Coordinates of C-alpha atoms and ligand atoms in Angstrom, one line a residue:
X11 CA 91.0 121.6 61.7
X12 CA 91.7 124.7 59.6
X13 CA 88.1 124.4 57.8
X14 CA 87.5 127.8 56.2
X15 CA 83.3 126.9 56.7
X16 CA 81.2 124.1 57.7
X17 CA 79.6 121.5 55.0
X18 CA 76.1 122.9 56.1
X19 CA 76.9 126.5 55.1
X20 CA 77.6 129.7 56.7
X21 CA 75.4 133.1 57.9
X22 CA 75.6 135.6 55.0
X23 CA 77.0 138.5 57.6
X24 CA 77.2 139.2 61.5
X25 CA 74.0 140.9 61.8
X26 CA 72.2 137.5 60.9
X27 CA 74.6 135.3 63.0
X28 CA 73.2 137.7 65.8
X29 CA 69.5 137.4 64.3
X30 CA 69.8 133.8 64.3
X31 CA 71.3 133.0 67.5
X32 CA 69.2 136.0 69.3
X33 CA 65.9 133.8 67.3
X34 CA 67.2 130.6 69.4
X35 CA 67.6 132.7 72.9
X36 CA 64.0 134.1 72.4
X37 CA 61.5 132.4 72.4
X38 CA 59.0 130.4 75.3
X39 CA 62.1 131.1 77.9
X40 CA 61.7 134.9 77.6
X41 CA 57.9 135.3 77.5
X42 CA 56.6 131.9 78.7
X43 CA 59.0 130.8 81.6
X44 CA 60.5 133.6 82.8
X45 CA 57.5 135.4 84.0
X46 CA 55.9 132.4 85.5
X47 CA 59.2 131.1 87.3
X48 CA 59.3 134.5 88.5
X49 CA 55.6 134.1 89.7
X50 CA 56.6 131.0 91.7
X51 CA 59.5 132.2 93.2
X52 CA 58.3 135.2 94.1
X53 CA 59.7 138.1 92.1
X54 CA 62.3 140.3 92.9
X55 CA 65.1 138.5 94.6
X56 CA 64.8 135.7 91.9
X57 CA 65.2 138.8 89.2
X58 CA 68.5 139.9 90.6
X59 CA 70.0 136.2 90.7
X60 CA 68.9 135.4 87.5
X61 CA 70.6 138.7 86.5
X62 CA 73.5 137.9 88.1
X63 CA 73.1 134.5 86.1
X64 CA 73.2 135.9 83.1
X65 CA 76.0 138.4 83.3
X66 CA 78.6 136.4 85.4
X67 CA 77.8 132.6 84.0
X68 CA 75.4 133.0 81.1
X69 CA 77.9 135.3 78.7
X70 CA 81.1 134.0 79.4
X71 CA 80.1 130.2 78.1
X72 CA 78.4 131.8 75.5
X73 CA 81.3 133.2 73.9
X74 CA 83.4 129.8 75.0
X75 CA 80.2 127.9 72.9
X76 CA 80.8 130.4 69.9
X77 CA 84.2 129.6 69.7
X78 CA 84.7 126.2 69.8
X79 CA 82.2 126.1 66.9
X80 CA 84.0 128.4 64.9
X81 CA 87.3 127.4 65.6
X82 CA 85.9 123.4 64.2
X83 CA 83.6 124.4 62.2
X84 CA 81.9 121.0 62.8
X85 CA 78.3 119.8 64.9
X86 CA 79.2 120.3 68.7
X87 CA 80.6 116.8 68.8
X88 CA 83.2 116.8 66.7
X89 CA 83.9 120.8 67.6
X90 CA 84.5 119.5 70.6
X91 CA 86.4 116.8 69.9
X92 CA 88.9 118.9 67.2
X93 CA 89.5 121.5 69.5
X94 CA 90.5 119.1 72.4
X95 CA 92.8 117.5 69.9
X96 CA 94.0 120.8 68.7
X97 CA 95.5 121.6 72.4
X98 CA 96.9 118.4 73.2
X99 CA 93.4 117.3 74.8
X100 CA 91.2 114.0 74.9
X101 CA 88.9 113.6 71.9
X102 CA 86.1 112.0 74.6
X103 CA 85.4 116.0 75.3
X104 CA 82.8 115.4 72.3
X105 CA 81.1 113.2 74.9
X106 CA 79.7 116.7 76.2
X107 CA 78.5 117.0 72.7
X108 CA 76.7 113.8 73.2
X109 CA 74.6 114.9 76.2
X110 CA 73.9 118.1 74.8
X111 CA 72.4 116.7 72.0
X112 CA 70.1 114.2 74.1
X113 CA 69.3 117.4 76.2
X114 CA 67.8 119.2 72.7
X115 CA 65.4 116.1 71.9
X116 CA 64.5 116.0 75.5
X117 CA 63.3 120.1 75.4
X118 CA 62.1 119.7 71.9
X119 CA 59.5 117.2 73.7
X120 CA 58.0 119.4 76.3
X121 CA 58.7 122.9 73.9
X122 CA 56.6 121.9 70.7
X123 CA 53.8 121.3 73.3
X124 CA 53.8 124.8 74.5
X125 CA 54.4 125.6 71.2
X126 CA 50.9 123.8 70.6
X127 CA 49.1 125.7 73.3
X128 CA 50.0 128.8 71.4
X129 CA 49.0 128.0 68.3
X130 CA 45.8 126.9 69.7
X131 CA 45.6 130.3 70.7
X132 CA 46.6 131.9 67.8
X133 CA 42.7 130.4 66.5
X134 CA 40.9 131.1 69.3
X135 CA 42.0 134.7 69.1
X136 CA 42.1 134.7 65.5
X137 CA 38.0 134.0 66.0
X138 CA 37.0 135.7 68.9
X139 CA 36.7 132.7 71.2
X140 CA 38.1 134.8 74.0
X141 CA 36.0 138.4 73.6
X142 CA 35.7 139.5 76.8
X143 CA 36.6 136.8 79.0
X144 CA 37.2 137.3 82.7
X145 CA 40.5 135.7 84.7
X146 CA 38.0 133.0 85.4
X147 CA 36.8 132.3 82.0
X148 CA 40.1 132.4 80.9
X149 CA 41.6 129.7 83.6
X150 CA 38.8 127.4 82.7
X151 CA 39.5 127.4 78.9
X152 CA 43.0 126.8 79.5
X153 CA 42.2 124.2 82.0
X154 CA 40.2 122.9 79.1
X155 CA 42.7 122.9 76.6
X156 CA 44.9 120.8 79.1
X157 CA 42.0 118.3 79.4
X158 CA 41.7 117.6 75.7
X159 CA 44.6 115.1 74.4
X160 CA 43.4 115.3 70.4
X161 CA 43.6 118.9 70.2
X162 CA 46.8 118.9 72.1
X163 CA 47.8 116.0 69.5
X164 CA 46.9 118.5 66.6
X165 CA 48.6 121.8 67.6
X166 CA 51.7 119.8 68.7
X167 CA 51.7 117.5 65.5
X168 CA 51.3 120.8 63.6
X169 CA 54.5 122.6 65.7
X170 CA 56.4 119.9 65.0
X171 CA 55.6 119.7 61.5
X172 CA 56.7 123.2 60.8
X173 CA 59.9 122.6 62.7
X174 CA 61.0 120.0 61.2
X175 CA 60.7 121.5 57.6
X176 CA 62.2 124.4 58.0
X177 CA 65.2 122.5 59.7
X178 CA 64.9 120.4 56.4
X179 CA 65.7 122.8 54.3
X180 CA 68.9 124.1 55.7
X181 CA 70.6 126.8 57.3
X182 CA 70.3 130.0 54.9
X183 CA 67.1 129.4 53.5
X184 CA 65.3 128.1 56.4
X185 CA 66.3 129.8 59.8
X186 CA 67.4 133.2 58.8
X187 CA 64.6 134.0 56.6
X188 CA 62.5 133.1 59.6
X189 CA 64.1 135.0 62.0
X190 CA 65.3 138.2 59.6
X191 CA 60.9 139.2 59.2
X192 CA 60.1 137.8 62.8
X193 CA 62.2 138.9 65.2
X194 CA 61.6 142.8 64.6
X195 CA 57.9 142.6 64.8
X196 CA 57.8 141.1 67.9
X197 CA 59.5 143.3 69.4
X198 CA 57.4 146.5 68.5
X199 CA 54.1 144.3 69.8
X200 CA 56.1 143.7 72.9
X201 CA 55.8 147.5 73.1
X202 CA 52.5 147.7 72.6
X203 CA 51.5 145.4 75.3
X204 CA 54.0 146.8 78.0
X205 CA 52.5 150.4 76.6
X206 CA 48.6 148.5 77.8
X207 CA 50.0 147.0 81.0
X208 CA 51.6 150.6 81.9
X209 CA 48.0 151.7 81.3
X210 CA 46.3 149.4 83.7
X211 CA 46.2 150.2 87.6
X212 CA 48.7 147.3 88.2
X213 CA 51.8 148.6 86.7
X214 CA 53.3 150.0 90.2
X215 CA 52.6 147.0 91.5
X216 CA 53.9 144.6 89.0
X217 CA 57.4 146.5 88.8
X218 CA 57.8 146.0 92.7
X219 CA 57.3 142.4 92.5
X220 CA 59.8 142.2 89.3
X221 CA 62.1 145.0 91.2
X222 CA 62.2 144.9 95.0
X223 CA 64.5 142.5 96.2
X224 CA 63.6 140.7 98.9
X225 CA 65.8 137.8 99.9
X226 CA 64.3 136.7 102.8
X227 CA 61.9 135.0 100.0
X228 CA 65.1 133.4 97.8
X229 CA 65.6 129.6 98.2
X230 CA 68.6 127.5 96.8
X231 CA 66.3 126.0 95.0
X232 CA 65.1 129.1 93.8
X233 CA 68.6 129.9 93.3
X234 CA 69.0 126.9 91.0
X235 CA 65.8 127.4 89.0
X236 CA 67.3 131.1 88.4
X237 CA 70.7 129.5 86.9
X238 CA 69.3 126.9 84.8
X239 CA 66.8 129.5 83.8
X240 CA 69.6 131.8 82.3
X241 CA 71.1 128.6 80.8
X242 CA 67.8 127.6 78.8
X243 CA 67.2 130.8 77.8
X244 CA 70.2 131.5 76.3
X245 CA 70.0 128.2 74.9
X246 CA 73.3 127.2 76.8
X247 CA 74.8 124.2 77.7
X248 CA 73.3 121.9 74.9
X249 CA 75.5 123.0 72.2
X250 CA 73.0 124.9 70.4
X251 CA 75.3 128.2 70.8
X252 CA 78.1 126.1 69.3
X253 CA 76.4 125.2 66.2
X254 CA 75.5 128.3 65.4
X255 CA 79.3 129.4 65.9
X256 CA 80.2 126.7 63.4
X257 CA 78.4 129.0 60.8
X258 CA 79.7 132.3 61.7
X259 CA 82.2 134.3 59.5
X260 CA 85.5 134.8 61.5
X261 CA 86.1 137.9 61.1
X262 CA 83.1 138.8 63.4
X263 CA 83.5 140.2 67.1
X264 CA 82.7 137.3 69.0
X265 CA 82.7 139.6 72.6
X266 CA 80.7 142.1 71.1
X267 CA 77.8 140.1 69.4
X268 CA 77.7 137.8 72.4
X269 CA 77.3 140.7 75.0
X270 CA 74.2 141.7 71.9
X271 CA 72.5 138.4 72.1
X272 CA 72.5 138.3 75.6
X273 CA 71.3 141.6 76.3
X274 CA 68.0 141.7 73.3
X275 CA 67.4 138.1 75.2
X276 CA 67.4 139.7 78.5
X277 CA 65.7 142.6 77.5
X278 CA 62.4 140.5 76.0
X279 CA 62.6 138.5 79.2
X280 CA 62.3 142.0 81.7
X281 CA 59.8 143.8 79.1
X282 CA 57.7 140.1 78.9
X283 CA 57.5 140.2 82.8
X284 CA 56.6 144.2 82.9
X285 CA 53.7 143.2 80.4
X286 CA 52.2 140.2 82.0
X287 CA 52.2 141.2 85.9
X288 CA 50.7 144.1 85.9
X289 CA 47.5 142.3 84.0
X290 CA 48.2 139.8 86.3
X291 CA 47.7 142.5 89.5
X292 CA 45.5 144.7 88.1
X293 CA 42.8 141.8 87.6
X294 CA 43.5 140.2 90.9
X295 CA 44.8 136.7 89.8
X296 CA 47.8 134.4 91.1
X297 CA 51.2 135.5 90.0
X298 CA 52.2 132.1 91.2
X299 CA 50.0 130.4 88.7
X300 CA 52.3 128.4 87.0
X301 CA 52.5 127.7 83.4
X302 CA 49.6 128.9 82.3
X303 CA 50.5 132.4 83.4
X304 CA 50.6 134.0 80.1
X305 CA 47.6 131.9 78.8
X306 CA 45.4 133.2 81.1
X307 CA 46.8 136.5 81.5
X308 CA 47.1 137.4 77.9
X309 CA 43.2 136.5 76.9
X310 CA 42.3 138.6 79.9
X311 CA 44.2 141.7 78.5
X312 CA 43.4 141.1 75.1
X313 CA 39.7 140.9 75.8
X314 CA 39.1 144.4 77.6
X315 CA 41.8 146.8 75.2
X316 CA 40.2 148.2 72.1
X317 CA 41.5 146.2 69.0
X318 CA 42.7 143.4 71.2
X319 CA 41.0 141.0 68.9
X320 CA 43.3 142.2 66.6
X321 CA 46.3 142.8 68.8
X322 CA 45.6 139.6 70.6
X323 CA 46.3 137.5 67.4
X324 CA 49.3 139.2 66.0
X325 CA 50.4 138.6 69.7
X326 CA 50.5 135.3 70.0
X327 CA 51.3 134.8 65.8
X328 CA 54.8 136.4 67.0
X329 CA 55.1 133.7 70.1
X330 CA 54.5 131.0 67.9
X331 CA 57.6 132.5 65.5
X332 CA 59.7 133.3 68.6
X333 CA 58.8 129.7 69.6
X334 CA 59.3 128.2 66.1
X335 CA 62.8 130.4 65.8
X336 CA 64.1 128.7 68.6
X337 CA 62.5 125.0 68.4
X338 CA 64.7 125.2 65.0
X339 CA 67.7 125.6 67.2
X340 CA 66.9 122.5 69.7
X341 CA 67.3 120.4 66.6
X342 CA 69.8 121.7 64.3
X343 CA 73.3 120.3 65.8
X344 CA 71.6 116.8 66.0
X345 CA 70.9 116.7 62.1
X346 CA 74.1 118.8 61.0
X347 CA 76.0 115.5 63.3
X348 CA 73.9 113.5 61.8
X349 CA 74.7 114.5 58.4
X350 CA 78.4 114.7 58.7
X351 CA 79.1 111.8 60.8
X352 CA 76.3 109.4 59.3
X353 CA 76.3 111.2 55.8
X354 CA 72.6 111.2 55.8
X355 CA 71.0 113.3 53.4
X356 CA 69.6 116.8 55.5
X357 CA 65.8 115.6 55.0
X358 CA 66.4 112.4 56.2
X359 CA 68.1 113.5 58.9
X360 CA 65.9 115.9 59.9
X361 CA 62.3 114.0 59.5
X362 CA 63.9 110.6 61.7
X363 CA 65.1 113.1 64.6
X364 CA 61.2 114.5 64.1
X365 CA 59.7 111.4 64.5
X366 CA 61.5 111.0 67.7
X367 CA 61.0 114.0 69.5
X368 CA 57.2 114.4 68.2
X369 CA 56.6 110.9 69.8
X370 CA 58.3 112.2 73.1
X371 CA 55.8 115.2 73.2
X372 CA 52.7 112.7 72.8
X373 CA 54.0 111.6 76.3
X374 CA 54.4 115.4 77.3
X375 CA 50.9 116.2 76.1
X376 CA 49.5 112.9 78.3
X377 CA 50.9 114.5 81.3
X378 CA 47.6 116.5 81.7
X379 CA 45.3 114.2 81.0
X380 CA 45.3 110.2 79.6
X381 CA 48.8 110.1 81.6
X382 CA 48.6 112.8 84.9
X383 CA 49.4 109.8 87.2
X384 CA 52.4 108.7 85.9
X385 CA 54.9 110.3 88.0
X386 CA 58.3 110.3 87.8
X387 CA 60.5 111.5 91.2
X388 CA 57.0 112.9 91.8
X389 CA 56.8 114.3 88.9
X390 CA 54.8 114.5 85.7
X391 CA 56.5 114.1 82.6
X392 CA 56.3 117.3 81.2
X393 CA 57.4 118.6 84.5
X394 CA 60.2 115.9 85.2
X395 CA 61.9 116.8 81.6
X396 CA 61.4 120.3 81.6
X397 CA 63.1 120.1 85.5
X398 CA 65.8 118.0 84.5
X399 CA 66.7 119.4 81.0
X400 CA 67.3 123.5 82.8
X401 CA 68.2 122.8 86.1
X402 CA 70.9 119.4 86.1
X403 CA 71.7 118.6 82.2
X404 CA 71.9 122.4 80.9
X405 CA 74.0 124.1 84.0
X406 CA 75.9 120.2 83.7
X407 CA 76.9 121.1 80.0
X408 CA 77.7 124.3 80.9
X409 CA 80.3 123.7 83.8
X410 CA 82.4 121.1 81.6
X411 CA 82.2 123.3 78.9
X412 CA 83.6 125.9 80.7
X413 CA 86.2 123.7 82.4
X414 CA 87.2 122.6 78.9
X415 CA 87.5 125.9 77.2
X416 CA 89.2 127.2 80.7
X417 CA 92.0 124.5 81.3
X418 CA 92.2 122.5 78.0
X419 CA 92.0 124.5 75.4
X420 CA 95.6 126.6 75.2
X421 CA 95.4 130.5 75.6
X422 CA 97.4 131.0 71.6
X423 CA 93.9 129.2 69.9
X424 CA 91.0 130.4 72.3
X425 CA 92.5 134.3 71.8
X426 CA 92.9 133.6 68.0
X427 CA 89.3 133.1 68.0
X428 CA 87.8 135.9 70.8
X429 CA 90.7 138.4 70.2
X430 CA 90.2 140.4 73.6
X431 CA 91.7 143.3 75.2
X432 CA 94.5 141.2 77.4
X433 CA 92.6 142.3 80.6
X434 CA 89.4 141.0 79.9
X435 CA 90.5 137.9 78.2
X436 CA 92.3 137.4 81.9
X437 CA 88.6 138.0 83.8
X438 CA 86.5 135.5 80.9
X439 CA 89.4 133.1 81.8
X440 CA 88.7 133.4 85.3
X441 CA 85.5 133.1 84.6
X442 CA 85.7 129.6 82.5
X443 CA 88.7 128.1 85.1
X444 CA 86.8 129.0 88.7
X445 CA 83.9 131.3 88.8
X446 CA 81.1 129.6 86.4
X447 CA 82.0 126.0 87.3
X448 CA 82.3 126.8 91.1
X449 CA 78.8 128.8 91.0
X450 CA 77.2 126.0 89.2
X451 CA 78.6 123.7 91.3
X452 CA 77.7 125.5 94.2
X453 CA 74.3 125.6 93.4
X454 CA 73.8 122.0 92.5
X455 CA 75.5 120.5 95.7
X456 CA 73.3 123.0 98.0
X457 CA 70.4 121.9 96.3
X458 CA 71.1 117.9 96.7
X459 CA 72.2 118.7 100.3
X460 CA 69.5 121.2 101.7
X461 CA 71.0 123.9 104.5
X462 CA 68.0 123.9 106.5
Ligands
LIG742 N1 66.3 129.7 74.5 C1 65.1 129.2 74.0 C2 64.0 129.9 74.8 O1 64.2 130.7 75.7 C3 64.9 127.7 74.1 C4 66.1 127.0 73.5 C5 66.4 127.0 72.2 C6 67.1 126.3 74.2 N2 67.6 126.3 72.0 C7 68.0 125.9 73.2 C8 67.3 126.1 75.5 C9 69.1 125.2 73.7 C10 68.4 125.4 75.9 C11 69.3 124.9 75.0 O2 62.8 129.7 74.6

């Protein structure tokens, strides 16, 4: 129990424990999903929940995932699983572990798809494909992308391909160089675009839809899509969270660089939205456009600003890393279980888990074309997984995780790992024993058993 560091290595300081782990929360969630879920689900009141979310469910299992993969310093399995032990507790709590881990593959299938539509669009920036296009133009050429499996085979192949090698090559080298260089620059191109969109005759208009809460326009299920939403985007509830953990020194503040990673996460999300709708408005398309929200908004933008040829590119170049950053994450605490249960060497490890989940994203891809009829629960694939994964197996994982680190693990070993002020470790205990497993709870039941 008393491992000093995990087998796979550890994160040189805290800053790059926060890098990494904030690398994993951003990515497609922030700037992809979040704007277009807030599209569907009309705006403002699905803001506030998701807020709400973040603040009152989202943090406190983060900083329950952190620990537990500190305390073991093990894959999320076994974490789990040494930590139940350590209290007195079953060792079949790794069986969370278990799920989490299928919930990674299943993401990783739908995720280095998208991940494919932006590196398509990385070259069509890159060569001026999109110079001027209208919303139209724009809707058709994503429509067109959709339409074409080999270059959705290509890009996704590709995505996959860079995933897999840089979870390959291990912790230190691989993830934090990516993120270290990364992370920064998108954020400053962030700025620029939200610098455009304030620019643009939309921007009063897109903060109202973002800001004004109406809640005569909330559904549960909107309510639920808002949840899992906080979940995927802080990658919660698969274990991802509590692999990084395993790799973090102990003498960091685990409150602190929780309540960091959460905030720069939301932060992308807001500043993502307060980009996209106010292209969005001031060109008179359809928030509620659905996922290709920001690949037909973007090209639009890109194609009337001066230098958006140039802009454009670097734009989508920093997607594809925050994308790439957090694909990483999806795999790693499959291959570091895989390695220390199975003793497989990294590589192998890594390259049979990409075989897996790049075959599961052919079937992904075939959703909008060679496969759009096959439906599951009414549902295409790509739809069905990306439904199932955020809203039942992610806010799932989360609620036993909570109940576990709430009434399992003792008080003496959770505090030795979060040392809190006595008051707040009372309200994050609260938090883990009642209020996130009855608001997730809550949620689910409402939306199996519709009010109206
Ligand atoms: N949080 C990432 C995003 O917003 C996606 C992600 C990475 C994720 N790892 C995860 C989601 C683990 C759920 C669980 O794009």
């Amino acid at each position: 129990m008393r491992n000093k560091t995990s087998i796979q290595g550890s994160w040189a300081s805290r800053w790059i424990f926060i890098l990494a782990a904030t690398g994993s929360a951003v990515g497609l969630g922030n700037i992809w999903k979040f704007p277009y879920i807030t599209g569907e689900n009309g705006g403002g009141a699905f803001v506030l929940v998701y807020l709400a979310c973040i603040l009152l469910v989202g943090i406190p299992i983060m900083m329950a995932e952190v620990f537990i993969g500190r305390r073991a310093r093990k894959n999320p399995i076994n974490a789990l699983s040494d930590v139940a032990e350590e209290s007195g507790g079953s060792r079949k709590w790794g069986l969370i572990g278990v799920m989490g881990m299928l919930s990674g593959v299943l993401i990783f299938s739908f995720y280095s798809v998208v991940g494919g539509w932006v590196l398509h669009y990385i070259k069509a920036m890159l060569m001026g494909d999109l110079a001027g296009t209208t919303s139209d133009q724009a809707g058709a050429a994503f429509g067109a992308l959709l339409g074409d499996p080999a270059t959705l085979l290509i890009w996704h192949t590709i995505f996959s391909i860079m995933t897999i090698a840089v979870v390959a090559a291990g912790i230190n080298k691989g993830i934090e160089t990516a993120t270290r260089i990364m992370m920064p620059i998108l954020f400053v191109l962030l700025i620029i675009l939200l610098g455009y969109a304030m620019s643009t005759g939309g921007f009063a208009e897109g903060w109202n839809f973002m800001f004004q809460f109406d809640f005569s326009k909330l559904t549960w299920n909107a309510a639920l899509i808002a949840l899992g939403h906080s979940f995927f985007t802080l990658s919660l509830g698969m274990g991802t969270i509590m692999a990084y953990g395993s790799y973090m020194t102990k003498s960091a503040s685990i409150g602190k660089t929780v309540l960091t990673i959460g905030a720069l996460d939301t932060l992308v999300a807001l500043v993502a939205g307060l980009a996209i709708f106010p292209i969005i408005f001031s060109n008179g398309m359809d928030p509620a456009a659905g996922p290709g929200l920001m690949f037909i908004s973007l090209p639009v933008a890109f194609g009337q600003m001066p230098f958006g040829q140039l802009f454009g590119t670097m734009f989508f170049v920093l997607i594809g890393v925050a994308a790439w950053t957090s694909a990483i994450s999806l795999l790693e605490p499959t291959v570091a279980f895989l390695v220390e249960r199975f003793r497989m060497k990294r590589i192998s490890a890594s390259i049979a888990l990409g075989v897996v989940v790049w075959g599961l994203g052919i079937a992904c891809l075939g959703s909008f074309n060679f496969m759009s009829d096959f439906t599951l629960f009414g549902k295409n694939t790509f739809d069905f997984l990306d439904y199932i994964t955020a809203n039942i197996m992610l806010p799932l994982g989360g609620i036993l995780i909570a109940l576990f680190a709430g009434w399992v693990v003792k008080d003496k070993f959770a505090q030795d790992e979060l040392k809190l002020p006595e008051g707040i470790y009372k309200l994050w205990n609260i938090s883990m024993k009642f209020t996130a497993p009855i608001a997730v709870a809550v949620v689910l039941y409402f939306l199996i058993n519709p009010m109206q």
